[in-house]
Amino acid sequence: MKVQQLMSGFWEQLPSSSSSSSSSSSLSSLTTDKSKRLRPLAPKLGSTAAASTADTMNSPLLKSFDCLVTSKSTSGNINASLLQLQMQSGGTRWNPTPEQIEVLEALYQGGMRTPNPPQIERIAAELGKYGRIEGKNVFYWFQNHKARDRQKLKRSSLLALATNTASDLSGLKEEETRECHDGSCKRKCRSWGRHELDVEGSGLGEQTLELFPLRPEWKHAD
Amino acid sequence: MKVQQLMSGFWEQLPSSSSSSSSSSSLSSLTTDKSKRLRPLAPKLGSTAAASTADTMNSPLLKSFDCLVTSKSTSGNINASLLQLQMQSGGTRWNPTPEQIEVLEALYQGGMRTPNPPQIERIAAELGKYGRIEGKNVFYWFQNHKARDRQKLKRSSLLALATNTASDLSGLKEEETRECHDGSCKRKCRSWGRHELDVEGSGLGEQTLELFPLRPEWKHAD
DNA sequence: GCAAATTAATGATTTATTCAAG
DNA sequence: CTTGAATAAATCATTAATTTGC
């Protein structure tokens, strides 16, 4: 059940060759400093991923990506201090106020499960009255609430089965494959939360709203 | 191609009681029109989510959310026509050009796995020279590429085991727990892509950059 | 040769897990 | 222990390859 988590490995291998010389310094700090603490495990793996950096860097297409690719760079800690500064403004995670929770809970009870960006924005804006909040907080709240509801249900379902009281839990199955109700799907479609477009209050005087993305825009909305 | 989208379905169940009367009409259209094509399967689910809308709507905190919660509304198709207009600009999914792929592949080979928003922005901006692209495309590309690399590796690993040729695949484990390089983690941290803050070229003259979110900002960058 | 039908790749979204703060 | 935040895995759905029947 829980074992997994195999870890993923980013950075299979460093660009071991070619420091690419002149890195446009101002941007090199953008890359995660890999220079210090060089990863302990560099598997052999000569097969899949290796043998590239030097070559690929020769590509004319990559001209302006030196700073992103050559991460070995130079002074790997110039921005170490900078990294400290950033945690300033509310470096802590969102702590919902009772009012915010009440509203979110109500919306959830009302049936909302996966609000789309405009909705999230609106909600965040509204909840901003009661305390600092960002769109992503709203997004995560629904994600987590939904997920934890599911696992709670699943748990109780199992329990019920074990206790032979499964009779009144028969309707637990959460969702089923159904037809996408816009008919655009070629095959069966399970998800109803997709294909959504932002109509934005039917006023839509704004501008062409892009196909709604998975996540809200992540700009804080307070 | 085609008009995909519209729709959606959040709202597992309609607020079957109380139409909440006066919906602030201008915003009610924001909700997905569920009125037509009422979903075929409305599981019994009297237990979990039901029995709320009416009650919760009495909360004073929810005043401005009528439009979000009461989705049964009124003329459920006034915006049907509007929904047609939106898909104009390239409603199809991103189809990377060879150049874009080359660059992305190179970055990936260079070790990039989970670029953070500023990086994504930069990349998208750069790749925008070769064709339309948004930040989310870049984000998804890395996500998918990484994931599919993993499963490919896993598959070949299994295969190797099965074939007894596992000898030279011993170093496959991808990553290990290590310390977060900004020291902000209290415990061991597996992820390097997290906790990252946008230093933005070390100029950081902008303003307080928020703790970098999971997803990029989703604004198209071309 | 060529379009319709199938299949393979892969972009996009949701769900499951896990990390970590309080 | 609860839950906000983040990543990984599973899936969906679309587009391109490829095949197939003519």
XYZ file of C-alpha atoms (C1' of nucleotides) in Angstrom:
488
model
C 0.000 0.000 0.000
C 2.316 2.657 1.046
C 5.616 1.394 0.104
C 6.162 2.854 -3.174
C 7.569 6.208 -3.579
C 10.465 5.274 -5.459
C 11.910 8.493 -5.736
C 12.515 10.073 -8.623
C 15.478 11.125 -9.804
C 16.065 14.223 -11.244
C 19.439 14.967 -12.522
C 20.422 11.675 -13.805
C 23.782 12.983 -14.637
C 25.451 16.268 -14.633
C 26.652 17.907 -17.704
C 30.007 16.574 -16.977
C 31.686 18.109 -19.925
C 31.899 21.605 -21.214
C 31.144 24.279 -18.766
C 29.901 26.266 -21.676
C 32.166 29.028 -20.607
C 30.501 32.353 -20.678
C 27.278 32.015 -18.851
C 25.196 35.090 -18.892
C 25.692 35.542 -15.251
C 22.553 37.325 -14.354
C 20.452 34.387 -15.208
C 22.636 31.609 -14.093
C 21.360 32.020 -10.624
C 18.002 30.979 -11.804
C 19.078 27.458 -12.104
C 19.036 25.346 -9.077
C 22.477 25.233 -7.786
C 23.694 21.828 -8.412
C 27.242 22.814 -7.988
C 27.465 22.223 -4.338
C 26.370 18.981 -2.942
C 26.884 17.059 -6.081
C 24.565 14.154 -5.996
C 25.944 11.048 -4.402
C 24.533 8.632 -6.821
C 25.522 8.899 -10.381
C 24.517 5.580 -11.786
C 26.382 4.254 -14.674
C 23.577 4.722 -17.069
C 25.549 5.458 -20.083
C 22.711 4.251 -22.155
C 19.690 6.382 -21.891
C 20.369 9.859 -20.904
C 24.033 10.337 -21.076
C 26.104 11.791 -23.793
C 24.258 14.867 -24.575
C 25.038 18.042 -22.848
C 28.090 18.774 -24.804
C 26.472 17.850 -28.023
C 23.163 19.441 -27.515
C 24.756 22.586 -26.415
C 26.186 22.959 -29.797
C 22.778 23.347 -31.230
C 22.089 26.849 -32.380
C 18.650 26.592 -30.952
C 19.968 26.549 -27.484
C 21.846 29.753 -27.627
C 19.983 31.516 -24.919
C 19.653 28.600 -22.640
C 23.182 28.392 -21.515
C 22.216 29.705 -18.181
C 19.603 27.082 -17.757
C 21.572 24.136 -18.877
C 24.993 24.795 -17.553
C 24.297 24.638 -13.944
C 27.720 23.868 -12.762
C 28.636 27.432 -13.026
C 30.617 29.620 -11.071
C 29.808 30.943 -7.731
C 27.259 28.513 -6.592
C 26.307 30.367 -3.493
C 25.956 33.941 -4.453
C 22.269 33.518 -4.236
C 22.372 31.551 -1.056
C 21.740 34.703 0.804
C 19.028 35.655 -1.548
C 17.280 32.438 -0.840
C 16.960 33.560 2.692
C 15.259 36.800 1.927
C 12.416 35.406 0.033
C 10.643 33.586 2.777
C 9.626 36.821 4.230
C 6.080 37.704 3.446
C 4.041 35.041 5.039
C 6.514 32.339 4.412
C 4.153 30.136 6.261
C 1.457 28.150 4.712
C -2.060 29.334 4.454
C -4.027 29.034 7.619
C -7.685 29.332 6.848
C -9.896 31.384 9.068
C -13.156 29.928 10.370
C -15.116 32.105 8.007
C -13.103 30.944 5.057
C -13.585 27.365 6.027
C -17.254 27.894 6.469
C -17.604 29.269 3.007
C -15.448 26.629 1.415
C -17.280 23.916 3.214
C -20.564 25.332 2.073
C -19.452 25.453 -1.502
C -18.230 21.931 -1.210
C -21.480 20.818 0.239
C -23.196 22.678 -2.516
C -21.533 20.321 -4.888
C -18.420 22.148 -5.927
C -15.477 19.849 -6.315
C -13.107 21.154 -8.915
C -13.610 24.834 -9.457
C -12.006 26.210 -12.516
C -9.683 29.182 -12.490
C -12.257 31.927 -12.805
C -14.267 30.362 -10.072
C -11.196 29.969 -7.959
C -10.329 33.533 -8.534
C -13.721 34.683 -7.501
C -13.720 32.541 -4.437
C -10.288 33.656 -3.413
C -11.255 37.244 -3.912
C -14.287 36.777 -1.773
C -12.464 34.933 0.940
C -9.793 37.532 0.883
C -12.107 39.615 2.969
C -11.543 37.337 5.882
C -7.841 36.933 5.621
C -4.976 36.442 3.253
C -5.640 33.818 0.705
C -4.483 32.933 -2.747
C -6.045 31.095 -5.585
C -3.831 28.152 -5.083
C -5.012 27.802 -1.521
C -8.543 27.481 -2.746
C -7.452 25.034 -5.364
C -5.567 22.889 -2.916
C -8.336 23.031 -0.405
C -10.761 21.487 -2.823
C -8.233 18.968 -3.980
C -7.448 17.838 -0.504
C -10.965 17.929 0.755
C -12.159 15.860 -2.126
C -9.345 13.382 -1.849
C -9.714 12.987 1.862
C -13.391 12.564 1.544
C -12.730 9.800 -0.875
C -10.314 7.982 1.331
C -12.560 8.438 4.294
C -15.404 6.973 2.329
C -13.272 4.164 1.142
C -12.149 3.396 4.620
C -15.624 3.423 6.042
C -16.779 1.389 3.149
C -14.249 -1.266 3.912
C -15.103 -1.095 7.529
C -18.750 -1.447 6.723
C -18.066 -4.425 4.592
C -16.123 -5.970 7.375
C -18.894 -5.293 9.798
C -21.529 -6.572 7.461
C -23.321 -3.324 7.629
C -22.715 -2.670 4.046
C -26.387 -2.533 3.320
C -26.854 1.176 3.517
C -23.563 2.052 1.945
C -24.435 0.603 -1.373
C -24.453 3.882 -3.195
C -20.923 4.766 -2.449
C -19.381 4.374 -5.786
C -18.400 7.825 -6.619
C -18.615 8.216 -10.264
C -19.018 6.320 -13.406
C -18.019 6.464 -16.939
C -20.472 8.493 -18.803
C -20.649 10.347 -21.946
C -19.033 13.674 -22.150
C -21.948 15.917 -22.361
C -20.647 18.051 -25.095
C -20.229 15.155 -27.395
C -16.793 16.263 -28.436
C -15.085 13.297 -26.931
C -14.390 10.552 -29.303
C -14.408 7.922 -26.678
C -15.926 7.371 -23.359
C -15.134 10.024 -20.937
C -15.092 9.811 -17.233
C -14.382 13.325 -16.329
C -16.872 16.045 -16.189
C -14.598 18.665 -14.906
C -12.821 19.032 -18.147
C -13.401 20.867 -21.336
C -14.459 23.827 -19.393
C -14.120 27.236 -20.785
C -14.258 30.414 -18.969
C -17.282 32.368 -19.909
C -16.608 34.919 -17.259
C -19.965 36.215 -16.358
C -21.346 36.238 -19.838
C -20.063 39.716 -20.081
C -16.999 38.337 -21.741
C -16.107 41.764 -22.877
C -12.639 41.128 -21.658
C -10.755 39.250 -24.238
C -10.383 35.806 -25.528
C -10.220 33.625 -22.545
C -7.822 30.849 -22.983
C -8.793 27.292 -22.731
C -8.990 26.792 -19.093
C -5.919 25.303 -17.610
C -5.593 22.740 -14.978
C -4.464 25.072 -12.371
C -5.459 28.588 -11.540
C -3.190 31.348 -12.475
C -1.416 31.286 -9.175
C -1.380 34.949 -8.749
C -2.320 35.717 -5.256
C -5.684 37.324 -5.080
C -5.722 39.437 -2.042
C -10.001 21.060 -34.210
C -13.422 21.111 -33.709
C -15.043 22.700 -31.027
C -14.248 20.724 -28.150
C -15.321 21.981 -25.094
C -17.761 23.370 -23.138
C -19.068 21.891 -20.472
C -18.306 20.469 -17.474
C -19.411 19.200 -14.677
C -18.679 19.947 -11.358
C -21.715 19.910 -9.262
C -22.231 16.343 -8.493
C -25.793 17.033 -7.697
C -27.940 19.945 -8.317
C -29.271 22.014 -5.565
C -32.543 20.334 -5.944
C -34.303 22.483 -3.482
C -34.709 26.173 -3.396
C -33.798 27.925 -6.536
C -32.449 30.622 -4.349
C -34.678 32.960 -6.173
C -32.874 36.094 -7.100
C -29.655 35.067 -8.659
C -27.405 37.908 -9.505
C -27.861 37.252 -13.129
C -24.678 38.623 -14.522
C -22.610 36.079 -12.755
C -24.840 33.125 -12.880
C -23.639 32.342 -16.322
C -20.284 31.643 -14.935
C -21.527 28.392 -13.743
C -21.512 25.650 -16.207
C -24.835 25.102 -17.722
C -26.072 21.980 -16.250
C -29.636 22.698 -16.919
C -29.723 20.997 -20.216
C -28.612 17.473 -20.503
C -29.001 16.656 -16.908
C -26.591 13.932 -16.134
C -27.978 10.465 -16.509
C -26.603 9.019 -13.430
C -27.346 10.712 -10.246
C -26.362 8.113 -7.771
C -28.463 7.938 -4.736
C -25.870 9.603 -2.661
C -28.210 10.903 -0.119
C -25.568 10.424 2.447
C -22.511 12.404 1.800
C -22.997 15.453 -0.251
C -26.675 15.944 -0.404
C -28.843 17.895 1.884
C -26.982 21.056 2.009
C -27.530 23.639 -0.591
C -30.613 25.016 0.951
C -29.137 25.109 4.362
C -25.751 26.349 3.558
C -27.164 29.053 1.465
C -28.605 30.587 4.508
C -25.201 31.422 5.751
C -24.519 35.130 5.577
C -21.008 34.407 4.474
C -22.214 32.985 1.257
C -24.033 36.009 0.102
C -22.055 36.563 -3.033
C -21.759 32.969 -3.989
C -25.274 32.415 -5.039
C -24.232 32.315 -8.594
C -21.714 29.649 -7.905
C -23.860 27.393 -5.875
C -27.231 27.692 -7.447
C -26.580 26.460 -10.866
C -30.017 25.530 -11.911
C -30.887 29.008 -12.854
C -32.924 30.401 -15.425
C -32.163 30.501 -19.026
C -29.655 27.770 -19.271
C -28.659 28.467 -22.790
C -28.211 32.157 -23.096
C -24.524 31.651 -23.163
C -24.654 28.659 -25.401
C -23.849 30.849 -28.321
C -21.163 32.574 -26.410
C -19.506 29.311 -25.759
C -18.998 29.000 -29.428
C -17.012 32.138 -29.793
C -14.296 31.397 -27.398
C -12.531 28.570 -29.065
C -11.168 30.728 -31.722
C -7.488 31.114 -31.252
C -5.946 27.746 -31.695
C -8.394 25.739 -29.740
C -6.363 22.674 -30.436
C -3.745 21.279 -28.241
C -0.186 22.306 -28.510
C 1.699 20.574 -31.218
C 5.369 21.126 -30.710
C 7.584 22.007 -33.595
C 10.784 20.088 -34.178
C 12.802 23.017 -32.960
C 10.828 23.238 -29.775
C 11.249 19.573 -29.176
C 14.914 19.799 -29.817
C 15.342 22.490 -27.239
C 13.172 20.799 -24.681
C 14.938 17.548 -25.197
C 18.264 19.232 -24.784
C 17.203 20.863 -21.573
C 15.939 17.558 -20.351
C 19.148 15.879 -21.258
C 20.935 18.670 -19.526
C 19.291 17.580 -16.356
C 16.206 19.726 -16.152
C 13.231 17.856 -14.860
C 10.938 20.169 -12.999
C 11.504 23.721 -14.060
C 9.950 26.264 -11.820
C 7.665 28.996 -13.054
C 10.286 31.567 -13.916
C 12.228 28.960 -15.806
C 9.117 27.804 -17.536
C 8.322 31.319 -18.461
C 11.708 31.853 -19.911
C 11.610 28.637 -21.817
C 8.174 29.308 -23.170
C 9.208 32.749 -24.206
C 12.203 31.367 -25.980
C 10.312 28.603 -27.674
C 7.679 31.050 -28.693
C 10.006 32.022 -31.470
C 9.363 28.740 -33.144
C 5.644 28.583 -32.728
C 2.838 29.176 -30.358
C 3.483 27.830 -26.949
C 2.377 28.511 -23.439
C 3.960 27.957 -20.109
C 1.672 25.112 -19.333
C 2.796 23.304 -22.427
C 6.343 23.440 -21.205
C 5.280 22.327 -17.808
C 3.309 19.412 -19.137
C 6.038 18.437 -21.474
C 8.466 17.972 -18.656
C 5.922 16.216 -16.538
C 5.061 13.757 -19.231
C 8.548 13.269 -20.452
C 9.793 12.552 -17.008
C 6.948 10.218 -16.196
C 7.281 8.318 -19.411
C 10.964 8.025 -18.951
C 10.301 6.529 -15.602
C 7.893 3.965 -16.858
C 10.131 3.133 -19.720
C 12.957 2.593 -17.324
C 10.814 0.564 -15.040
C 9.664 -1.559 -17.877
C 13.110 -2.197 -19.198
C 14.273 -2.899 -15.722
C 11.662 -5.543 -15.303
C 12.453 -6.909 -18.675
C 16.071 -7.057 -17.797
C 15.315 -8.874 -14.637
C 13.235 -11.311 -16.513
C 15.936 -11.837 -19.033
C 18.637 -12.149 -16.463
C 20.458 -9.322 -18.015
C 20.015 -7.214 -14.987
C 23.686 -6.911 -14.493
C 24.201 -3.624 -16.208
C 20.980 -2.113 -15.030
C 21.922 -2.165 -11.426
C 22.218 1.555 -11.094
C 18.715 2.337 -12.072
C 17.410 3.666 -8.860
C 16.710 7.172 -9.713
C 17.239 9.312 -6.705
C 17.628 9.387 -3.039
C 16.670 11.407 -0.104
C 18.903 14.294 0.388
C 18.860 17.594 2.061
C 16.952 20.439 0.635
C 19.382 22.955 -0.538
C 17.822 25.981 0.959
C 17.708 24.499 4.363
C 14.135 25.476 4.877
C 12.996 21.929 5.295
C 12.817 20.720 8.789
C 13.059 17.144 7.821
C 14.601 15.186 5.094
C 13.430 16.290 1.772
C 13.200 14.356 -1.360
C 12.382 17.047 -3.766
C 14.714 19.488 -5.198
C 12.260 21.310 -7.284
C 10.382 22.525 -4.302
C 10.861 25.339 -1.941
C 12.290 27.115 -4.809
C 11.768 30.758 -4.962
C 11.941 32.969 -7.873
C 15.079 34.912 -7.599
C 14.519 36.278 -11.042
C 17.947 36.931 -12.242
C 19.142 37.949 -8.853
C 17.920 41.364 -9.650
C 14.903 40.764 -7.503
C 14.056 44.376 -7.755
C 10.548 43.484 -8.724
C 8.612 42.760 -5.657
C 8.129 40.010 -3.232
C 7.923 36.963 -5.322
C 5.634 34.453 -3.923
C 6.744 31.075 -2.889
C 6.852 29.288 -6.087
C 3.738 27.371 -6.816
C 3.325 23.985 -8.196
C 2.203 25.167 -11.497
C 3.300 28.032 -13.624
C 1.074 30.961 -13.988
C -0.600 29.604 -17.018
C -0.551 32.759 -18.922
C 0.500 32.133 -22.423
C 3.872 33.527 -23.154
C 4.015 34.261 -26.794
C -2.570 6.375 -54.577
C -6.125 7.649 -51.061
C -9.305 8.073 -47.577
C -11.482 5.546 -43.770
C -10.235 2.722 -39.874
C -6.764 1.480 -36.381
C -3.071 2.076 -33.717
C 0.685 4.542 -31.478
C 2.291 8.857 -29.246
C 1.682 12.251 -26.473
C -0.634 16.548 -24.705
C -3.747 17.601 -20.903
C -6.396 16.497 -16.523
C -7.511 14.186 -12.563
C -6.440 11.163 -8.694
C -3.394 9.036 -5.397
C 0.654 9.627 -2.401
C 3.733 11.850 0.018
C 6.033 15.655 2.368
C 6.019 18.691 5.966
C 4.167 22.725 8.951
C 1.694 23.702 13.148
C -2.641 14.142 14.133
C -4.600 17.249 10.989
C -4.095 19.342 6.746
C -1.807 22.621 3.406
C 1.385 21.968 -0.328
C 3.686 19.353 -3.892
C 4.829 15.528 -6.741
C 3.983 11.125 -9.018
C 0.869 7.992 -11.181
C -3.084 6.905 -13.748
C -6.206 8.296 -17.293
C -8.394 10.720 -20.623
C -8.592 12.514 -25.211
C -6.476 14.363 -29.436
C -3.336 14.232 -33.098
C 0.040 11.766 -36.066
C 1.317 7.494 -37.987
C 0.163 3.389 -39.859
C -2.604 0.047 -41.857
C -6.256 -1.609 -44.698
C -9.677 -1.989 -48.357
C -10.632 -0.208 -52.574
